[in-house]
mmCIF file of C-alpha atoms and ligand atoms in Angstrom:
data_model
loop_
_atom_site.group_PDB
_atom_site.id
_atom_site.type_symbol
_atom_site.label_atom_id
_atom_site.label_comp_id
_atom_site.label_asym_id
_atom_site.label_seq_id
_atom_site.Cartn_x
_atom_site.Cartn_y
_atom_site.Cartn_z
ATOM 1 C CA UNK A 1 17.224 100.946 -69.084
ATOM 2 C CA UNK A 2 19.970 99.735 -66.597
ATOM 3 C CA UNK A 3 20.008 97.159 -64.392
ATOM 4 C CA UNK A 4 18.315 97.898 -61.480
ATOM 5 C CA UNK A 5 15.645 100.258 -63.605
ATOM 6 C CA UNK A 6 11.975 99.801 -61.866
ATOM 7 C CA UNK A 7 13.574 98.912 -58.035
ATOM 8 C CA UNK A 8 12.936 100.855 -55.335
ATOM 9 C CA UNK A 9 15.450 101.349 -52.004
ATOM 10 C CA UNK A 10 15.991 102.911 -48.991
ATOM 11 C CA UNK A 11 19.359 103.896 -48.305
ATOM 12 C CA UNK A 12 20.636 104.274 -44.710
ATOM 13 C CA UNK A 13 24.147 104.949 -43.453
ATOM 14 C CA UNK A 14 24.791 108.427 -45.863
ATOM 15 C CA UNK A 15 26.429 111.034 -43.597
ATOM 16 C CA UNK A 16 28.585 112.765 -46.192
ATOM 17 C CA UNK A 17 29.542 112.338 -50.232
ATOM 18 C CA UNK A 18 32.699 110.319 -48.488
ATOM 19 C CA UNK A 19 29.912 107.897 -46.998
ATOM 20 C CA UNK A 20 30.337 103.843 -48.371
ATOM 21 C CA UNK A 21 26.258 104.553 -48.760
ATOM 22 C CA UNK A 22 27.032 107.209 -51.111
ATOM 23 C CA UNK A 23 28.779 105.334 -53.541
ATOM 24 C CA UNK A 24 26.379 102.375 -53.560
ATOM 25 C CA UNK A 25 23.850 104.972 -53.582
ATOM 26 C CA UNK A 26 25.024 106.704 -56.915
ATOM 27 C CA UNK A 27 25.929 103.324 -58.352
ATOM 28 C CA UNK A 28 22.290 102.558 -58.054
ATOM 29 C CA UNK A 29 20.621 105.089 -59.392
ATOM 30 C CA UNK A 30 23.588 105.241 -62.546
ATOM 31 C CA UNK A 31 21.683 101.975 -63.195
ATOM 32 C CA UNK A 32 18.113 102.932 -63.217
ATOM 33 C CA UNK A 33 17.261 102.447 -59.647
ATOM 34 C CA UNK A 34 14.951 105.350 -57.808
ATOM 35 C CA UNK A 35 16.268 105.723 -53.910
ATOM 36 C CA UNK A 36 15.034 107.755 -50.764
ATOM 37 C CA UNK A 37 17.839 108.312 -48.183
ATOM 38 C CA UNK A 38 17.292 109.473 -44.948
ATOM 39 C CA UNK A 39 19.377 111.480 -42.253
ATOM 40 C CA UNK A 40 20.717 111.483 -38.798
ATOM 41 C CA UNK A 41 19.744 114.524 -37.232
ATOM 42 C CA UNK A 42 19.655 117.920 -38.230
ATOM 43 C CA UNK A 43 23.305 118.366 -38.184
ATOM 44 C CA UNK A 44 23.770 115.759 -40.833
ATOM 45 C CA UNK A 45 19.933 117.195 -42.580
ATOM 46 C CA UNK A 46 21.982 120.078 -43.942
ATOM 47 C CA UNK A 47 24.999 118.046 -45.619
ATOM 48 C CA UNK A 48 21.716 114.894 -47.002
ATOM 49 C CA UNK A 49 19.538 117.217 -48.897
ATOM 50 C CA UNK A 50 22.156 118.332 -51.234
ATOM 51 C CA UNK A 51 23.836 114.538 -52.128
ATOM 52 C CA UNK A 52 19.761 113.356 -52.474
ATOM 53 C CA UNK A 53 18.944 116.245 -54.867
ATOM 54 C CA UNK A 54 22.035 115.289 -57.065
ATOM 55 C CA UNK A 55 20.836 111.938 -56.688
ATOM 56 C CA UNK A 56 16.779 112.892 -56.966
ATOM 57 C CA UNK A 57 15.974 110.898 -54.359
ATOM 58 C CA UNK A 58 13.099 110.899 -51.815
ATOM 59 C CA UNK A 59 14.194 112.431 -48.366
ATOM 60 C CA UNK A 60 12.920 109.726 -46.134
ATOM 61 C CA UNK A 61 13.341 111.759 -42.894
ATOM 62 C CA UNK A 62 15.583 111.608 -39.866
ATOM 63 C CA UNK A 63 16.801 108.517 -38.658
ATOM 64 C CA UNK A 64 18.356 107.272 -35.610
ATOM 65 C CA UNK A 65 18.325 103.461 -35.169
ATOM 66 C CA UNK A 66 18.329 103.655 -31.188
ATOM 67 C CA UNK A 67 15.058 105.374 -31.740
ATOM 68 C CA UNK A 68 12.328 103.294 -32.876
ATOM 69 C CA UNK A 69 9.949 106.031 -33.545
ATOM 70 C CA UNK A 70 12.181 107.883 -35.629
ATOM 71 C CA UNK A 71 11.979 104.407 -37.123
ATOM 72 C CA UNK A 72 8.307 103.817 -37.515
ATOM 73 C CA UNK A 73 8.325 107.453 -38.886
ATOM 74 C CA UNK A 74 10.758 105.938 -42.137
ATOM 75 C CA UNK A 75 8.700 102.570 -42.626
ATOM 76 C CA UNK A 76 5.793 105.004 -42.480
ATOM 77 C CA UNK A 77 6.869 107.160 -45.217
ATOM 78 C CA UNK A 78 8.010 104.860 -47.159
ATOM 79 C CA UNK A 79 5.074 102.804 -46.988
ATOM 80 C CA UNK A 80 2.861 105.918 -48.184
ATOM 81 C CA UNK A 81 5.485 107.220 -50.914
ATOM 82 C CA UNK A 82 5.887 104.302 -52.718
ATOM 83 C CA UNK A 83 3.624 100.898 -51.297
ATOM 84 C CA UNK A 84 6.774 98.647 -51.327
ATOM 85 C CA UNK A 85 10.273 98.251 -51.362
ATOM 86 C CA UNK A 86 12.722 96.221 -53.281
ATOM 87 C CA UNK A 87 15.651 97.029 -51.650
ATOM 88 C CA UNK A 88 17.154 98.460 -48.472
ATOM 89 C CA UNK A 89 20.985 99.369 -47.685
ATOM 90 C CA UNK A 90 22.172 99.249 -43.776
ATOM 91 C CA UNK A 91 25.713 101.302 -44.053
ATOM 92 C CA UNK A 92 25.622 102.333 -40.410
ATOM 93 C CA UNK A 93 27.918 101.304 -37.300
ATOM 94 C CA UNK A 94 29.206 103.223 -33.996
ATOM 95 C CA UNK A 95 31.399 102.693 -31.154
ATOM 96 C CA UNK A 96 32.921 105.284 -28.975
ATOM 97 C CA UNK A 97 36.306 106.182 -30.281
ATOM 98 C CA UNK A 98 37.643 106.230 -26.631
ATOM 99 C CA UNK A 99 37.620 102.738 -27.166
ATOM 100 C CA UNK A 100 38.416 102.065 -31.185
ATOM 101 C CA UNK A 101 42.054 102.348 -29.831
ATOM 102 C CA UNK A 102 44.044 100.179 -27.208
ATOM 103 C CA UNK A 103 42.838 96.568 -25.905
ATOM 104 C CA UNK A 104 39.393 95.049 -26.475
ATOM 105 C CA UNK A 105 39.887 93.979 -23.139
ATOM 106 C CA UNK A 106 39.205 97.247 -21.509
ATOM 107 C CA UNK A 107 35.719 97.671 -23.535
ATOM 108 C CA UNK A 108 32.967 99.198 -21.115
ATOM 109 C CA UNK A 109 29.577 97.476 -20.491
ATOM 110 C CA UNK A 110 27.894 100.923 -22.045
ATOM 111 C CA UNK A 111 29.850 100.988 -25.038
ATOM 112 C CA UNK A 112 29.640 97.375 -25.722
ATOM 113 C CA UNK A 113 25.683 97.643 -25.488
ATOM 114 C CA UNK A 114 25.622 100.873 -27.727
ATOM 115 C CA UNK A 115 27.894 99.411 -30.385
ATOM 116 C CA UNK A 116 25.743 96.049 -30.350
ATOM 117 C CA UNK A 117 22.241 97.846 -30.956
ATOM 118 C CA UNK A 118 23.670 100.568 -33.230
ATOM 119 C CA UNK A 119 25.455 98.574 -35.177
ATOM 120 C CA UNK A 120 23.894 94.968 -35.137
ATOM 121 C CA UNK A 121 20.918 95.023 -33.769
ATOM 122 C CA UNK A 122 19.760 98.124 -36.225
ATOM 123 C CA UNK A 123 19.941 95.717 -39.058
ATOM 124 C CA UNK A 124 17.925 93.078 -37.627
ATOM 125 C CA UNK A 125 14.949 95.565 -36.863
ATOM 126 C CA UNK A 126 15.059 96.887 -39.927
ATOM 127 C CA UNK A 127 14.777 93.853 -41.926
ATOM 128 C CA UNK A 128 11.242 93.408 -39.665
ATOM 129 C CA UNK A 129 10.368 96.546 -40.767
ATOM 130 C CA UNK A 130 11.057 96.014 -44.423
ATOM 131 C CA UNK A 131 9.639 92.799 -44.389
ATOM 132 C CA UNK A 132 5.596 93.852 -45.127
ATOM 133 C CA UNK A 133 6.926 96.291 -48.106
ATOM 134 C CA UNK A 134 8.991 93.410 -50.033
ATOM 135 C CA UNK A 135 5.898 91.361 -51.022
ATOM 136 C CA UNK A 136 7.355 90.396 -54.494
ATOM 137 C CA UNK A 137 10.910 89.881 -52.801
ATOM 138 C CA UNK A 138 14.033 92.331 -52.215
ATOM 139 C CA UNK A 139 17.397 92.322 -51.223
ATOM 140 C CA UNK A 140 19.085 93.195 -48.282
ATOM 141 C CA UNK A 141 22.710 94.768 -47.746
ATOM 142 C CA UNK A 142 24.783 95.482 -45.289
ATOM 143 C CA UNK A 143 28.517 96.943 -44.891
ATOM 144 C CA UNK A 144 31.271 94.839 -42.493
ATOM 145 C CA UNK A 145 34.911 94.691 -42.196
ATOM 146 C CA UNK A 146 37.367 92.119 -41.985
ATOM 147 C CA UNK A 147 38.168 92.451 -38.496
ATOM 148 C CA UNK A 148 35.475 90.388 -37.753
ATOM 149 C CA UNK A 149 37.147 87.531 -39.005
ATOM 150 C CA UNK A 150 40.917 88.264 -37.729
ATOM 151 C CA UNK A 151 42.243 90.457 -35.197
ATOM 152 C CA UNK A 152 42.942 93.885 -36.440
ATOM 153 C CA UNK A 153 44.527 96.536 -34.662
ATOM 154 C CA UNK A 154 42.056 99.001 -32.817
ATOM 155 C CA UNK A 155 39.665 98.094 -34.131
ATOM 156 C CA UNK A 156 38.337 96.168 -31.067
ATOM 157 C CA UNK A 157 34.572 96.265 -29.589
ATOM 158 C CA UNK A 158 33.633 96.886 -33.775
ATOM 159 C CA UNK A 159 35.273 93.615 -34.671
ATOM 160 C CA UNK A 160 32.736 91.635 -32.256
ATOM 161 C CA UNK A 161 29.770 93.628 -33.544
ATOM 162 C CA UNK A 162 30.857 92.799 -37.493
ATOM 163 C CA UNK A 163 30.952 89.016 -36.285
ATOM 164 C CA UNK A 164 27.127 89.675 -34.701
ATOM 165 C CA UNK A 165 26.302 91.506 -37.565
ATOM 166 C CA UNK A 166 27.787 88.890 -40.235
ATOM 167 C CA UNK A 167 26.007 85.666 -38.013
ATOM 168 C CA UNK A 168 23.020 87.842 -38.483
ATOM 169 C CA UNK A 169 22.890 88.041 -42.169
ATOM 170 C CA UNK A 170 22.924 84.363 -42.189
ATOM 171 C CA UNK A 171 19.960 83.864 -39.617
ATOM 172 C CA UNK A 172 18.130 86.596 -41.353
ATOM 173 C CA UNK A 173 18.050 84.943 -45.014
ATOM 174 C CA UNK A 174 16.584 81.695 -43.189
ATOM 175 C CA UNK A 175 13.940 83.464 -41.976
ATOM 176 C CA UNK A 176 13.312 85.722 -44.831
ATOM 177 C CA UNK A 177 14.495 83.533 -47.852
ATOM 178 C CA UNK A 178 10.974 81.960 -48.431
ATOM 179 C CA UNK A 179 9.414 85.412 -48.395
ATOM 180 C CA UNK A 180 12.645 85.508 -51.760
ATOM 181 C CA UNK A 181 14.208 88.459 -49.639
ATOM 182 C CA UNK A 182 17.966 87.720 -49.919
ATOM 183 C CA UNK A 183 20.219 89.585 -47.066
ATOM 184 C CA UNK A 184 23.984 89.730 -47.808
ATOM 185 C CA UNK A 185 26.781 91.481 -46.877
ATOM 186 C CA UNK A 186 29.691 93.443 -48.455
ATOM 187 C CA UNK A 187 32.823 93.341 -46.004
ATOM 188 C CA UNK A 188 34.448 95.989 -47.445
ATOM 189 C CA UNK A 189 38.434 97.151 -46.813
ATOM 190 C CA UNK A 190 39.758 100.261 -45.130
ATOM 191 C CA UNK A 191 37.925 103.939 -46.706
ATOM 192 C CA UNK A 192 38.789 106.683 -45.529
ATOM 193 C CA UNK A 193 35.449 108.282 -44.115
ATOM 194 C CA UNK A 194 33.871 110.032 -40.785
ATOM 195 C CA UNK A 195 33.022 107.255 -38.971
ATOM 196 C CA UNK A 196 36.617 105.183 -40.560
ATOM 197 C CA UNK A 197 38.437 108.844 -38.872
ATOM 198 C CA UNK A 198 37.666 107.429 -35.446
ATOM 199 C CA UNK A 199 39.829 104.215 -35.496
ATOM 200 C CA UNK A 200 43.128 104.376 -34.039
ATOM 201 C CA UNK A 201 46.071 104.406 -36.801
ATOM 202 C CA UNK A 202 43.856 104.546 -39.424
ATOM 203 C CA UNK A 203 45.984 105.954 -42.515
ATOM 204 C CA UNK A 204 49.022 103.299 -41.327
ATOM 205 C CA UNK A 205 45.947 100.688 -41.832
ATOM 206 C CA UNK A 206 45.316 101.916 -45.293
ATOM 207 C CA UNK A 207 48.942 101.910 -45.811
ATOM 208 C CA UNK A 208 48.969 98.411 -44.894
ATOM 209 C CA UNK A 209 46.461 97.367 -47.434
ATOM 210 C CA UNK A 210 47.370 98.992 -50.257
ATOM 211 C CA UNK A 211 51.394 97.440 -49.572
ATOM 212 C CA UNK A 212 49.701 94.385 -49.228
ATOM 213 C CA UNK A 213 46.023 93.738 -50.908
ATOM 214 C CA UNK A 214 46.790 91.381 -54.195
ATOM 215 C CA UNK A 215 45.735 94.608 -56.231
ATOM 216 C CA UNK A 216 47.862 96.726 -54.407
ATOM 217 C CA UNK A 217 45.280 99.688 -54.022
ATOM 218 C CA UNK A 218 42.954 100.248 -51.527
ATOM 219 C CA UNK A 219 39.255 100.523 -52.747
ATOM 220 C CA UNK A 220 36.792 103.269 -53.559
ATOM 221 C CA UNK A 221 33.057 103.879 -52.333
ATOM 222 C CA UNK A 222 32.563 103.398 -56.254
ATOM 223 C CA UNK A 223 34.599 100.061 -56.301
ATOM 224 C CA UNK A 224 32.072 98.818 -53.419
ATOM 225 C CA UNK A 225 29.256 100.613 -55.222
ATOM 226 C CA UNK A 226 29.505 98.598 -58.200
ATOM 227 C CA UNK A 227 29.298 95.420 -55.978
ATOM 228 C CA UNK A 228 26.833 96.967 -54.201
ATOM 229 C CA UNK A 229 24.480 96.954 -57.401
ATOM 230 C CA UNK A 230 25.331 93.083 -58.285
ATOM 231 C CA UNK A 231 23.144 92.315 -54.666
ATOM 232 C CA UNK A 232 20.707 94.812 -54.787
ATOM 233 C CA UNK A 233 19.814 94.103 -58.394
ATOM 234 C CA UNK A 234 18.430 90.547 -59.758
ATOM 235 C CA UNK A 235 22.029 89.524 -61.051
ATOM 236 C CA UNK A 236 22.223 87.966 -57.905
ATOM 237 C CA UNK A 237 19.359 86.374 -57.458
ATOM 238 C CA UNK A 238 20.512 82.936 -55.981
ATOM 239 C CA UNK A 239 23.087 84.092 -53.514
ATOM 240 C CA UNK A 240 22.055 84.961 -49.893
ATOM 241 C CA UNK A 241 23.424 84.830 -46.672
ATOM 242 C CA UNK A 242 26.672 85.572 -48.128
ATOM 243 C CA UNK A 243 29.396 87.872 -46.915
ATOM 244 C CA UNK A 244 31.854 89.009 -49.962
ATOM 245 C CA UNK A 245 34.886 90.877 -49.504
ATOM 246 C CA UNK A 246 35.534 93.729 -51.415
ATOM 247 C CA UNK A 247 38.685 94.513 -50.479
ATOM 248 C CA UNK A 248 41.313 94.124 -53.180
ATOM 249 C CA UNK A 249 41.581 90.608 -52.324
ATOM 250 C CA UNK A 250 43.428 91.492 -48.823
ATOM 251 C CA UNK A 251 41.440 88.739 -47.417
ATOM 252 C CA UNK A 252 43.280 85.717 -48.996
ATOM 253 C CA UNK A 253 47.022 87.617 -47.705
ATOM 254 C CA UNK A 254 46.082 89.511 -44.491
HETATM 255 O O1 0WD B 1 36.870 101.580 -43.922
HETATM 256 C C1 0WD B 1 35.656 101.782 -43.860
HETATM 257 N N1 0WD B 1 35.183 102.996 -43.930
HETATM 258 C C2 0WD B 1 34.743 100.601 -43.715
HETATM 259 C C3 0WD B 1 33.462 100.778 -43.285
HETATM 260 C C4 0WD B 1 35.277 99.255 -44.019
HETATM 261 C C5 0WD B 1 34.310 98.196 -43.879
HETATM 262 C C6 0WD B 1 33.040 98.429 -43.441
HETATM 263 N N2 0WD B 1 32.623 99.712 -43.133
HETATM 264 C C7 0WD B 1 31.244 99.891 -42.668
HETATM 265 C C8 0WD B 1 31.063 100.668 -41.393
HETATM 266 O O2 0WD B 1 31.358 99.884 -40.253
HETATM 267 C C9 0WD B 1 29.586 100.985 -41.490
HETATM 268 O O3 0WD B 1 28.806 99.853 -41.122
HETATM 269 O O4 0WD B 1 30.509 100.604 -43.620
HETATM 270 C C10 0WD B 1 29.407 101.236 -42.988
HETATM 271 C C11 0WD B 1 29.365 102.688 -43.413
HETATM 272 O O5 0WD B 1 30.447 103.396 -42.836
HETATM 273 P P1 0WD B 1 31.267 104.569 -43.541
HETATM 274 O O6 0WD B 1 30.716 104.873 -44.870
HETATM 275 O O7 0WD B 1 32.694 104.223 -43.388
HETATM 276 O O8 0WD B 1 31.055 105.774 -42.518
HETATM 277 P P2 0WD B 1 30.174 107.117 -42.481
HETATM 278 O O9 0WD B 1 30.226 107.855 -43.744
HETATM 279 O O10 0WD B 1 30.624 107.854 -41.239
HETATM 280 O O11 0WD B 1 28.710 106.571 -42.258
HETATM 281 C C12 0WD B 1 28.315 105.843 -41.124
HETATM 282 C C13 0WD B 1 27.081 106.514 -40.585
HETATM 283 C C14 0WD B 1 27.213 107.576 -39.510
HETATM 284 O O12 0WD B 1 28.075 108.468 -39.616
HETATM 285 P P3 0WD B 1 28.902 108.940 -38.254
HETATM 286 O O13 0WD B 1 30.183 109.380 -38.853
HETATM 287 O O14 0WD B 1 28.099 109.997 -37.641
HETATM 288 O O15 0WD B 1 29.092 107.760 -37.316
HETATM 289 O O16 0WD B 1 26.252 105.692 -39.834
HETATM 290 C C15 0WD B 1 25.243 106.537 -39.341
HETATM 291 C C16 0WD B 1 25.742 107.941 -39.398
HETATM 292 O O17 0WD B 1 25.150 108.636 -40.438
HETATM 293 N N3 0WD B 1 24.891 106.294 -37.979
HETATM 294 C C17 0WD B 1 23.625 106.217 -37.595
HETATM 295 N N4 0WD B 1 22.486 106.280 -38.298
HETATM 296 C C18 0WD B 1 21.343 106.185 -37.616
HETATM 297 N N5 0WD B 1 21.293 106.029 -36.292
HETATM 298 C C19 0WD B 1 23.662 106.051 -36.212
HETATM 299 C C20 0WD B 1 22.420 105.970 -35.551
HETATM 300 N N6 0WD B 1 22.320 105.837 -34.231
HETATM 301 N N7 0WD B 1 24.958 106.019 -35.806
HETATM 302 C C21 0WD B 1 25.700 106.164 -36.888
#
């Protein structure tokens, strides 16, 4: 049966089969789960429709979180393909790589806003939305890095959104916890993937972490996958507003 066999999620954040999403996405449905993913833009339509057939999941639709139609349009489907929702994945972030590299002090007023609704705010809406569809309960997830803790190298403007976005997950399981939706987040280490391509000495980072991580390897999409499945499914029923590194322990060295 497997255990997240019956739940239902929406998956957001899968641009490629290199995507963090993707793994927790195939890690679900290995154990039972049924997903709908959706994409961003048609550009990204062409490379979604082939990972969801492999994973038979429901196309959602496009999705662009600084659109809040394109938003209503999800919640909307979702709503009429399958009445609820049990639980949701938020795998998505930007900043302008102009300014993933360098000081944080020279961040721009534009890109600070962007990075801020695209990558925190996005998660806060989105809980709203999913609210009304997890009647029974659900579980929330969302991805973060370690840089919002510590300094890292580059990686700048995105370090103060992660903090946001981490803060967030622990207002957000106040306010949803009696409701028994549980929002938590995985703060996963350095993968190389598209949107991981646009921080500044990115493969010396890796590097880094694999020299230096207790297990000596990075981690794998699957690695945070598997985790991924322990919050989405009801193994984990008591913990929320909790942010757990995945990361080959680099957290306890770095
Ligand atoms: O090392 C890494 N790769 C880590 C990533 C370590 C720790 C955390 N993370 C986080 C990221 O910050 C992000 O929150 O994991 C999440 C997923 O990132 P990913 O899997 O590394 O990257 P990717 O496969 O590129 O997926 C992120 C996607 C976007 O891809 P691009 O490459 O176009 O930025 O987020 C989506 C998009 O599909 N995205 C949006 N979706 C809807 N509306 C938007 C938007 N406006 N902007 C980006």
């Amino acid at each position: 049966q497997g255990l997240m066999a019956g739940k239902r999620g929406l998956i957001l954040g899968v641009a490629n089969n290199r995507s963090i999403a993707f793994g927790i996405a195939k890690a679900c449905v290995d154990h039972g789960a049924e997903i709908a993913l959706t994409y961003q833009g048609e550009a990204f339509k062409k490379r979604v429709e082939p990972l969801a057939a492999e994973l038979n999941a429901h196309v959602a639709g496009h999705c662009d979180v600084t659109d809040p139609e394109s938003l209503d349009a999800v919640f909307a489907d979702i709503a009429k393909h399958w009445g609820k929702l049990d639980f949701l994945v938020h795998a998505i972030a930007f900043s302008d790589k102009d300014e993933l590299t360098g000081r944080y002090v020279e961040t721009t007023r534009d890109n600070f806003l962007r990075t801020m609704d695209i990558s925190v705010f996005s998660f806060t809406t989105i809980a709203k939305r999913a609210e009304p569809l997890m009647s029974e309960g659900g579980s929330l997830l969302t991805l973060t890095y370690y840089g919002a803790e510590k300094v890292m190298p580059h990686y700048n403007v995105m370090g103060v959104a992660k903090a946001a976005l981490e803060a967030s997950v622990r207002y957000l399981a106040v306010d949803l916890g009696a409701k028994k939706i549980r929002v938590n987040a995985i703060s996963a280490g350095p993968i190389k993937t598209l949107a991981a391509s646009g921080i500044g000495d990115f493969r010396y980072i890796l590097k880094w972490n694999e020299y230096n991580a207790p297990l000596k390897q990075t981690v794998t999409q699957e690695e945070v996958g598997d985790s991924g499945v322990y919050f989405l499914s009801d193994l984990s029923r008591g913990v929320t507003g909790e942010v757990h590194h995945v990361d080959s322990g680099y957290h306890v060295v770095g």
